[in-house]
PDB file of C-alpha atoms in Angstrom:
ATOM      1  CA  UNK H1269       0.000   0.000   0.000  1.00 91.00           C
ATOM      2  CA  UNK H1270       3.014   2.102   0.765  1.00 92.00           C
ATOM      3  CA  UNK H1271       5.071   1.672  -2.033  1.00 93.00           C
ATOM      4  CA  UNK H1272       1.771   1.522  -4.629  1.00 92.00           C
ATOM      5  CA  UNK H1273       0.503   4.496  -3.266  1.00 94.00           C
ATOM      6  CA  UNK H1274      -2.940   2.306  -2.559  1.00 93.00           C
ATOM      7  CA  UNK H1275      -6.129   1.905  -0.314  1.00 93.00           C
ATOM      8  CA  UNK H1276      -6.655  -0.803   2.181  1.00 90.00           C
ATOM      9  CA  UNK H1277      -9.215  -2.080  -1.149  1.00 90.00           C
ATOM     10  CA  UNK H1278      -6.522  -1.284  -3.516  1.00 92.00           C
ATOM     11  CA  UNK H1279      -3.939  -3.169  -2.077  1.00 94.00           C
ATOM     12  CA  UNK H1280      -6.476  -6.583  -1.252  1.00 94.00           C
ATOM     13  CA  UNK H1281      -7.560  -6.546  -4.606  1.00 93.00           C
ATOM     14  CA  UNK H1282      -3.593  -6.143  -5.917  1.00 95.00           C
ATOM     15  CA  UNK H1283      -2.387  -8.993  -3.536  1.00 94.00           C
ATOM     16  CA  UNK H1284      -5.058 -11.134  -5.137  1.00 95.00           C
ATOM     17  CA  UNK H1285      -4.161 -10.578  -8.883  1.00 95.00           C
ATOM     18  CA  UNK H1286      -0.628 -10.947  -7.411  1.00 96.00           C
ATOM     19  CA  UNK H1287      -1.054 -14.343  -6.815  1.00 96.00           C
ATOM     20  CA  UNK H1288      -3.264 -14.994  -9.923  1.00 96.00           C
ATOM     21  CA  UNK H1289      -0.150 -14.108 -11.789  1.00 97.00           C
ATOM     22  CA  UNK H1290       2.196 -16.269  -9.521  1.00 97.00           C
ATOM     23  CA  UNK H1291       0.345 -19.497  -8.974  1.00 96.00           C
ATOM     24  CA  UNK H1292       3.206 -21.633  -9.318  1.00 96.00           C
ATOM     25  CA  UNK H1293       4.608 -20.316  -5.934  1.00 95.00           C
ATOM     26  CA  UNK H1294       1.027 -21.187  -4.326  1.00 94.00           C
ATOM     27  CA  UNK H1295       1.425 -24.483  -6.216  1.00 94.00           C
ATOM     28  CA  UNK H1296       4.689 -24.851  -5.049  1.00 94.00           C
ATOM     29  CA  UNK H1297       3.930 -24.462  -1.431  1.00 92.00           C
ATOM     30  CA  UNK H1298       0.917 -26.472  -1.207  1.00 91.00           C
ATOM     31  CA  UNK H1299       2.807 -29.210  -2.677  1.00 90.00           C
ATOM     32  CA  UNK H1300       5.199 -29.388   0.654  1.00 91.00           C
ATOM     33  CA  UNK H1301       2.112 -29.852   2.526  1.00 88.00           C
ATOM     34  CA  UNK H1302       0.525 -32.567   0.653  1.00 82.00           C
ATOM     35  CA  UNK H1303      -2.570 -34.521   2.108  1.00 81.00           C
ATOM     36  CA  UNK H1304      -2.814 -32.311   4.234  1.00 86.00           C
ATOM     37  CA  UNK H1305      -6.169 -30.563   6.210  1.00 89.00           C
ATOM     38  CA  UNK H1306      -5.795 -26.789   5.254  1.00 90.00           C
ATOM     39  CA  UNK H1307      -7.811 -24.058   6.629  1.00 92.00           C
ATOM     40  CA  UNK H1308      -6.889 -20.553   4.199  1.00 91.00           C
ATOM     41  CA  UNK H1309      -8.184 -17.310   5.997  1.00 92.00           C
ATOM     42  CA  UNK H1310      -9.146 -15.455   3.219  1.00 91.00           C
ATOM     43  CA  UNK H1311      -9.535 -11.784   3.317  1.00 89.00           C
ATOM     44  CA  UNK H1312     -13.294 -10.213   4.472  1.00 85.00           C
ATOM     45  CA  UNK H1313     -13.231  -7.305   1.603  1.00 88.00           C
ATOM     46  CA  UNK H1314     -16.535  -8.634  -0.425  1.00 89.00           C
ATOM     47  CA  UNK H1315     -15.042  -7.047  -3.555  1.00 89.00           C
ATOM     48  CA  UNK H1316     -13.185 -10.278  -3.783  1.00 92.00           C
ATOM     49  CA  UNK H1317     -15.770 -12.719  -3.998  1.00 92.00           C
ATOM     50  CA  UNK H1318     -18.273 -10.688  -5.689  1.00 90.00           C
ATOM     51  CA  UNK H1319     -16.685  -8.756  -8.371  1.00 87.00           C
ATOM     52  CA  UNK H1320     -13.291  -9.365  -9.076  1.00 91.00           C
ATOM     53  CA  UNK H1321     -12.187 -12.655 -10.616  1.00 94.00           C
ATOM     54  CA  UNK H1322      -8.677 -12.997  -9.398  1.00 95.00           C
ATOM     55  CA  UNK H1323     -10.089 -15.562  -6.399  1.00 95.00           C
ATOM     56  CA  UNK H1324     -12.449 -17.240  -8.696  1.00 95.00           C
ATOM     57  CA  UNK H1325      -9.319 -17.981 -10.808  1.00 96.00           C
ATOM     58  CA  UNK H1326      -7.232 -18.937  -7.971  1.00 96.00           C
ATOM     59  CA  UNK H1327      -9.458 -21.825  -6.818  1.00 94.00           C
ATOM     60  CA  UNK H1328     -10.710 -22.868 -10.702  1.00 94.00           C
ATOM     61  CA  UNK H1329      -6.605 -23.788 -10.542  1.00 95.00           C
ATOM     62  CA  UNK H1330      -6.461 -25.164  -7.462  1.00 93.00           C
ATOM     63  CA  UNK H1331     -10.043 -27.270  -8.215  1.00 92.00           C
ATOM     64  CA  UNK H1332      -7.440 -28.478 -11.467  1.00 92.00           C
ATOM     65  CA  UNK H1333      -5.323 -29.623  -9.500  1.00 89.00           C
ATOM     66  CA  UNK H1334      -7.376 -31.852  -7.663  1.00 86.00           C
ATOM     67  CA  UNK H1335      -7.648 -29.983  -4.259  1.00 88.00           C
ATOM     68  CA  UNK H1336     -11.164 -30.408  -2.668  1.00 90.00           C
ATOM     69  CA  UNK H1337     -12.135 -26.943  -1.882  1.00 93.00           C
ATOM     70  CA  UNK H1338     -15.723 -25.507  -0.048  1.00 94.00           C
ATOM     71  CA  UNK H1339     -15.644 -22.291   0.687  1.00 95.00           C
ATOM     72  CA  UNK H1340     -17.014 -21.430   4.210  1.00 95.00           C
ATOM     73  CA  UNK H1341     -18.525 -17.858   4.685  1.00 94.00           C
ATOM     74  CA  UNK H1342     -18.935 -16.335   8.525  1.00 92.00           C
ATOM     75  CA  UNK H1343     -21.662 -13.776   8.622  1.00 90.00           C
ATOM     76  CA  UNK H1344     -22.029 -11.634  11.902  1.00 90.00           C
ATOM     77  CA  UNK H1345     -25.420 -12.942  13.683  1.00 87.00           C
ATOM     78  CA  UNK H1346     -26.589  -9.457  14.357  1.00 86.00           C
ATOM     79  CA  UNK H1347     -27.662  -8.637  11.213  1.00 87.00           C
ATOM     80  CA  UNK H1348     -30.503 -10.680  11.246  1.00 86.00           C
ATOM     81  CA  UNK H1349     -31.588  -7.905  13.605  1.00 85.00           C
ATOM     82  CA  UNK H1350     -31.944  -5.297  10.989  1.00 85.00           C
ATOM     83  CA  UNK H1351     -34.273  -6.231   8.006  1.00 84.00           C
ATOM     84  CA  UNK H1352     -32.176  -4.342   5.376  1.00 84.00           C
ATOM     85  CA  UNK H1353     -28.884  -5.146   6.453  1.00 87.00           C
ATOM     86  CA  UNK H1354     -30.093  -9.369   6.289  1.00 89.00           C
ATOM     87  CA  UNK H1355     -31.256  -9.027   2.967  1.00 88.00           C
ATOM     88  CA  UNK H1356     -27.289  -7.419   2.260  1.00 89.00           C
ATOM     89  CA  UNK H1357     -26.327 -10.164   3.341  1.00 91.00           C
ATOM     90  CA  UNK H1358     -27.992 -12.919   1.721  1.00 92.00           C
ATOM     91  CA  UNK H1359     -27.198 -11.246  -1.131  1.00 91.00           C
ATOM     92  CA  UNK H1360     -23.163 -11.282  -0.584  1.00 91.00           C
ATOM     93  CA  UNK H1361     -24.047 -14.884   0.056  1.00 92.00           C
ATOM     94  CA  UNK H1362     -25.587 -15.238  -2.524  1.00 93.00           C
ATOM     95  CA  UNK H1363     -23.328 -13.304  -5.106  1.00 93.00           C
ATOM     96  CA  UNK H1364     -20.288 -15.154  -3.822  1.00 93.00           C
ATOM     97  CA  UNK H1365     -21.569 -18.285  -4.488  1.00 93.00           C
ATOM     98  CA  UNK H1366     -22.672 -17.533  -7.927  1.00 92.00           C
ATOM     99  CA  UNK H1367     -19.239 -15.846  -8.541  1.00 93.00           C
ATOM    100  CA  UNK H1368     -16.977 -18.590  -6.625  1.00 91.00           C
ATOM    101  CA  UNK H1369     -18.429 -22.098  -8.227  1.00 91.00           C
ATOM    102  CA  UNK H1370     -17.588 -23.875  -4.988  1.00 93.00           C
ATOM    103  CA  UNK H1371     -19.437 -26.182  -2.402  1.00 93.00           C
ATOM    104  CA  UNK H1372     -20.342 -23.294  -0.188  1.00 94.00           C
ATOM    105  CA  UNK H1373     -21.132 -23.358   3.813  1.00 94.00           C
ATOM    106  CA  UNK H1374     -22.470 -20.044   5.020  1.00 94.00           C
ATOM    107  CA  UNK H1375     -22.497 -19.830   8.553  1.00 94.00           C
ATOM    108  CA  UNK H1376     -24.263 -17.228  11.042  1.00 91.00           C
ATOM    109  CA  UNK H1377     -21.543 -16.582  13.451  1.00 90.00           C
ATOM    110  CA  UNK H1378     -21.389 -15.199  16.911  1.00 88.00           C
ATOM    111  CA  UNK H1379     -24.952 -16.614  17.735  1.00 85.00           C
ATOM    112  CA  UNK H1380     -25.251 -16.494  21.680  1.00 83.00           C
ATOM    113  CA  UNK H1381     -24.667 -12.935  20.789  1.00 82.00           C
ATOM    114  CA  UNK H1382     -27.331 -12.648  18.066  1.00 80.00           C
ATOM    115  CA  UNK H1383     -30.231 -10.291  20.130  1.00 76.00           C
ATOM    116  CA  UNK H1384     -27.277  -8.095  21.376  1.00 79.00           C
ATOM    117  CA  UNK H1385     -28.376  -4.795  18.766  1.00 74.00           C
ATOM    118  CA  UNK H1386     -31.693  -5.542  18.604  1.00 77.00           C
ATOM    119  CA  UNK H1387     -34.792  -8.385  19.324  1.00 81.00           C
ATOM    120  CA  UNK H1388     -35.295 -10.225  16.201  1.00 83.00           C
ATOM    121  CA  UNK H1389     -38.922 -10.196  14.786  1.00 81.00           C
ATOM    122  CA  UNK H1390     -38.730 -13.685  13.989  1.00 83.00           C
ATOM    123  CA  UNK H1391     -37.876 -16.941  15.329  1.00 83.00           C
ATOM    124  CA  UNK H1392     -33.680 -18.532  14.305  1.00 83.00           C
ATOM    125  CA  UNK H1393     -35.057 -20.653  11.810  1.00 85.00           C
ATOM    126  CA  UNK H1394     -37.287 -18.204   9.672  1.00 86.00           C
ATOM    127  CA  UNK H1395     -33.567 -16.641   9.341  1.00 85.00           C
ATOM    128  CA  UNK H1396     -31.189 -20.009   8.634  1.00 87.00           C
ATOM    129  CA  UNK H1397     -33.896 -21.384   6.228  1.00 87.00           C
ATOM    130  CA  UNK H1398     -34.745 -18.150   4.476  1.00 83.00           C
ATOM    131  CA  UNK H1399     -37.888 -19.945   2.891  1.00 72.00           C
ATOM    132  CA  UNK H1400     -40.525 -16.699   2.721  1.00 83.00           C
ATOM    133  CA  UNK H1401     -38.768 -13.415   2.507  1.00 86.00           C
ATOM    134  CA  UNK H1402     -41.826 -11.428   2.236  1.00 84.00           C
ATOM    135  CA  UNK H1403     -42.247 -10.915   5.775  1.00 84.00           C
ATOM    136  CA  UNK H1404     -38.903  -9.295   5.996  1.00 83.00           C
ATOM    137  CA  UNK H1405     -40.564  -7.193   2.626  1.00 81.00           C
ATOM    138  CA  UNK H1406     -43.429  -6.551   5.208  1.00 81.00           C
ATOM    139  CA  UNK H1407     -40.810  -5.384   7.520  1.00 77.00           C
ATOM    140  CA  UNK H1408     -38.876  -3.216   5.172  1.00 77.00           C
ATOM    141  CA  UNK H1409     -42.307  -1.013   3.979  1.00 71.00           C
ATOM    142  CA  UNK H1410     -43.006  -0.193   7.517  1.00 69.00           C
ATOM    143  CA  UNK H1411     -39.951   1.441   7.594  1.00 70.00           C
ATOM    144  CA  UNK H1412     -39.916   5.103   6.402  1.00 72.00           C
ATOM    145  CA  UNK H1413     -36.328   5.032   5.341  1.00 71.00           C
ATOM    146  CA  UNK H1414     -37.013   2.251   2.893  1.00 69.00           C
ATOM    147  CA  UNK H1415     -40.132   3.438   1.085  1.00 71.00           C
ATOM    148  CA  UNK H1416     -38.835   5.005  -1.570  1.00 74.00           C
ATOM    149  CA  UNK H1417     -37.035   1.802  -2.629  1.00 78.00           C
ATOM    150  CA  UNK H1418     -39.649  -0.223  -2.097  1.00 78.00           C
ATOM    151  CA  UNK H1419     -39.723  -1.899  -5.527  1.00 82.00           C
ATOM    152  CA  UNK H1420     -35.912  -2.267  -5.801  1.00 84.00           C
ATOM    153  CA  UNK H1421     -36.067  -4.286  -2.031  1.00 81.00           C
ATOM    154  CA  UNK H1422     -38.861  -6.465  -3.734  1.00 85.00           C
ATOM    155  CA  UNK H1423     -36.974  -7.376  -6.449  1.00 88.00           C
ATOM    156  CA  UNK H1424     -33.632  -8.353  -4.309  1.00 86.00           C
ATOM    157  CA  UNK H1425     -35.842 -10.264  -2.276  1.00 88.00           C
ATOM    158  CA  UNK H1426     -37.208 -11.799  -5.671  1.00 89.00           C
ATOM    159  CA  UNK H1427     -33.800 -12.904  -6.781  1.00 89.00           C
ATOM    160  CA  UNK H1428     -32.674 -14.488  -3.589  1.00 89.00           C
ATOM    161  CA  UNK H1429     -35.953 -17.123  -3.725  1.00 88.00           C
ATOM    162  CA  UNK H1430     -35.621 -17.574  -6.994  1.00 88.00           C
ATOM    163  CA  UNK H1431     -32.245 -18.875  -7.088  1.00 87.00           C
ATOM    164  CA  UNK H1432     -33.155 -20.802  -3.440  1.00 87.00           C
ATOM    165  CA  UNK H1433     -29.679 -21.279  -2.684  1.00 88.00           C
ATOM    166  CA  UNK H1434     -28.852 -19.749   0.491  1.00 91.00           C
ATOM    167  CA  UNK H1435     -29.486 -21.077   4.012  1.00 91.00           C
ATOM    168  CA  UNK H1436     -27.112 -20.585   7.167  1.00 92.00           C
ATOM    169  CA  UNK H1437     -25.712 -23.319   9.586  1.00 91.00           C
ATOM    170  CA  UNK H1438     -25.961 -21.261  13.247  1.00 91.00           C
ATOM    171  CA  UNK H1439     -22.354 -21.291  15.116  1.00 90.00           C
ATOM    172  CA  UNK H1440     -21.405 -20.307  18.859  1.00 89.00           C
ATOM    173  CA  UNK H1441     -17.599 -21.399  19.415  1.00 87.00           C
ATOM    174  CA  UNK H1442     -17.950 -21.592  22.822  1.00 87.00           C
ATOM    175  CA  UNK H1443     -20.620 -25.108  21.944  1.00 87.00           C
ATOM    176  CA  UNK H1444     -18.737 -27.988  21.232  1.00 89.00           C
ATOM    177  CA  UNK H1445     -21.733 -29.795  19.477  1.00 87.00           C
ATOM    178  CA  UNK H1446     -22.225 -26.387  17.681  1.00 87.00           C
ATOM    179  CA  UNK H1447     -18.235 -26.864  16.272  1.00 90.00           C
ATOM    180  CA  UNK H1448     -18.831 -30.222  15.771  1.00 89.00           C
ATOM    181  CA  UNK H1449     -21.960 -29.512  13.213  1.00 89.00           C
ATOM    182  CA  UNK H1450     -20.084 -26.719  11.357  1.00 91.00           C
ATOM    183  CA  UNK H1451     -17.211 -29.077  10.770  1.00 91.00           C
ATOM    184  CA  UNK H1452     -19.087 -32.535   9.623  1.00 89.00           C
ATOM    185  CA  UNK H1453     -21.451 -29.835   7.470  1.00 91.00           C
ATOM    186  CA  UNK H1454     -18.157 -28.670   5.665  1.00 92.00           C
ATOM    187  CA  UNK H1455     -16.610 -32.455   5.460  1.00 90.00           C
ATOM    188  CA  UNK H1456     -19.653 -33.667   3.846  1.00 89.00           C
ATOM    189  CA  UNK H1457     -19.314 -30.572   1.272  1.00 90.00           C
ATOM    190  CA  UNK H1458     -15.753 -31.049   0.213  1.00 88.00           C
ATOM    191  CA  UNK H1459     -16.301 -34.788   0.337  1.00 85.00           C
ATOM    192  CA  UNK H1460     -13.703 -35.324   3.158  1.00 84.00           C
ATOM    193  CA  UNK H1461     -15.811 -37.170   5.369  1.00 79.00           C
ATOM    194  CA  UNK H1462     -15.635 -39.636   2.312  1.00 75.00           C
ATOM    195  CA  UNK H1463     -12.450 -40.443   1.903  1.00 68.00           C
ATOM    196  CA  UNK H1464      -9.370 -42.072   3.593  1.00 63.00           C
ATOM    197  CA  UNK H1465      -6.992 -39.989   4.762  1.00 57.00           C
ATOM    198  CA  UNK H1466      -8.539 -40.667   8.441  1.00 57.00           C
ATOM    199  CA  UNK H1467     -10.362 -43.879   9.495  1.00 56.00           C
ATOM    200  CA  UNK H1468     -13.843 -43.850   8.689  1.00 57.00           C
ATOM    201  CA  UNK H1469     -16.491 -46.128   9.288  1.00 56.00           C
ATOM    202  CA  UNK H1470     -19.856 -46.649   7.716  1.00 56.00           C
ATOM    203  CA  UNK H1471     -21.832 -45.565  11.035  1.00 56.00           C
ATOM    204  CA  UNK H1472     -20.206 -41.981  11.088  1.00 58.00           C
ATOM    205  CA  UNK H1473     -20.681 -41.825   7.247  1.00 58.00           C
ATOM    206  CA  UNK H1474     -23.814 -42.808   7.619  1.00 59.00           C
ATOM    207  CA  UNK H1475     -24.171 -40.115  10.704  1.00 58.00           C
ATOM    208  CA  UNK H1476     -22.871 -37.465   8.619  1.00 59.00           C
ATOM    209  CA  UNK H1477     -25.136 -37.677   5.614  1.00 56.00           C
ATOM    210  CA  UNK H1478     -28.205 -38.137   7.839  1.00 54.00           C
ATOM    211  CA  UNK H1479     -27.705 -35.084  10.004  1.00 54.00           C
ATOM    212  CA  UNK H1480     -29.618 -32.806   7.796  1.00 50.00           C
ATOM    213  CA  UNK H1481     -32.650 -34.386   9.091  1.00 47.00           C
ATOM    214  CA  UNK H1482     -32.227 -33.564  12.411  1.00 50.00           C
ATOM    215  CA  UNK H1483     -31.488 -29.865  11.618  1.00 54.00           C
ATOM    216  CA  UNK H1484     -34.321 -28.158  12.311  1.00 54.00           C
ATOM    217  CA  UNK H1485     -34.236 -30.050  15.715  1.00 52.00           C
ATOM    218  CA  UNK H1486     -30.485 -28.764  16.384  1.00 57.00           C
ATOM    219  CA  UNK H1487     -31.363 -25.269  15.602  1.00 58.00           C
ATOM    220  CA  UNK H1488     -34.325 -24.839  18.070  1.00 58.00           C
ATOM    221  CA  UNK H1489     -31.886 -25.917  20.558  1.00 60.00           C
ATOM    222  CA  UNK H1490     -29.950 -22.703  19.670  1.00 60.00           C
ATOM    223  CA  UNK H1491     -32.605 -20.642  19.408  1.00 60.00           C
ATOM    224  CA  UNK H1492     -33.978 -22.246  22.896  1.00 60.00           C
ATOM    225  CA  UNK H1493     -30.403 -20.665  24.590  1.00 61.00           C
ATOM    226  CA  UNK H1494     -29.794 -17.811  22.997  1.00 57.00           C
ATOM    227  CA  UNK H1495     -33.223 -16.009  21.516  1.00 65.00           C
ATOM    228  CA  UNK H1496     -36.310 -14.574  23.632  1.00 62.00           C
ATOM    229  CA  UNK H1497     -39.026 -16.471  21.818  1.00 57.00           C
ATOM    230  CA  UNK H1498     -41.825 -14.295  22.895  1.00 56.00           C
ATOM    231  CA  UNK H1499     -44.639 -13.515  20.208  1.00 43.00           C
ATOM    232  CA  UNK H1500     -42.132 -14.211  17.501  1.00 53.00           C
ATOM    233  CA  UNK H1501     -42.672 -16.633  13.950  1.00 51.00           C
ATOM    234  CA  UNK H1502     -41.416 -19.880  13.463  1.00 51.00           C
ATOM    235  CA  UNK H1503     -40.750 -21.376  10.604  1.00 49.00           C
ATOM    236  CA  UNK H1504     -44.111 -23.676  11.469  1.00 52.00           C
ATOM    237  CA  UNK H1505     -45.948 -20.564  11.195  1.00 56.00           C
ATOM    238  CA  UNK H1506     -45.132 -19.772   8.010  1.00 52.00           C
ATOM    239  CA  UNK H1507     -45.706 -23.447   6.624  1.00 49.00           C
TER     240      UNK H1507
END
């Protein structure tokens, strides 16, 4: 940033096409490191995933190569909070997916923390599922501030259920069976839990691919802990 003379977006977005244009050293050092578990902590600038291509590139290689990649995104909780700032976000989630071509996890973060800026209006699952948007649309015309965009909110909302592709897996590091579910959900998606770098067994395989079933069971448990309940909508509701 120094020597370029750029921004704290300027220099991300360099760094990235940076690497684009040196893959062999990536290549290089992932090779030392060979069946091996790697977790990359990619940078949070959205302008990454969304708009530029240098990390779309990156990973088409690295898919080339043969590496198993899902792409895990950690949204703050609190948003769900705020009508217009959830719909943001689902559509960064669903933008990067579009734009990244990976298996994609997309995780609400932080979630014992989740009613800390405001009392959500519905129950954890209306916002993990995100089945019927138009009761955050409902939300978003009762708000003066929003009015004039009224049809432009509609139509994002419009997009994100038409494409059905984005649903969050709730996460509070501090729960062990919370970790636990984040980290067989992202196995199963990269197809670790599969294979046989570890031994596996058909019972945990078995385990693994099942646990979506018990989902909605696992996130009322959350949302027993962590979320005042009171006169809010389930997901029952809306079905």
């Amino acid at each position: 940033m120094d020597t370029l003379k750029l921004g704290p977006n300027g220099g991300l977005i360099y760094c990235m096409e940076f690497l684009e244009k040196n893959f062999e050293w990536l290549q290089t050092s992932l090779e030392q490191v060979k069946d091996k578990y790697l977790l990359i902590d990619c940078p949070g600038q959205v302008e990454l995933y969304t708009h530029n291509n240098s990390v779309r590139n990156i990973v088409t290689k690295l898919s080339q190569l043969d590496v198993r990649l899902v792409a895990v995104h950690l949204v703050d909780s609190h948003y769900c909070s705020d009508a217009s700032k959830f719909v943001s976000v689902l559509l960064t989630s669903l933008s990067t997916m579009l734009q990244i071509e990976l298996p994609h996890v997309n995780i609400l973060s932080k979630c014992d923390l989740i009613e800390k800026f405001g009392r959500l209006a519905f129950n954890l699952d209306f916002y993990t599922e995100v089945l019927d948007l138009s009761y955050i649309l409902d939300q978003l015309k009762d708000d003066p501030d929003h009015q004039k965009h009224k049809k432009l909110n509609a139509a994002l909302i419009d997009i994100v259920q038409d494409y059905s592709l984005v649903s969050f897996i709730p996460l509070i590091v501090q729960d062990k069976e919370s970790m636990l579910r984040v980290m067989q959900t992202i196995d199963k998606a990269n197809g670790y839990v599969f294979g046989d770098l570890e031994e596996r067994n058909i019972q945990s395989m078995l385990s693994c691919a099942a646990g979506a079933q018990f989902e909605s069971e696992k996130i009322q448990t959350v949302s027993e802990k962590y979320v005042d309940s009171d006169t809010k909508l389930s997901m029952g509701d809306v079905n």
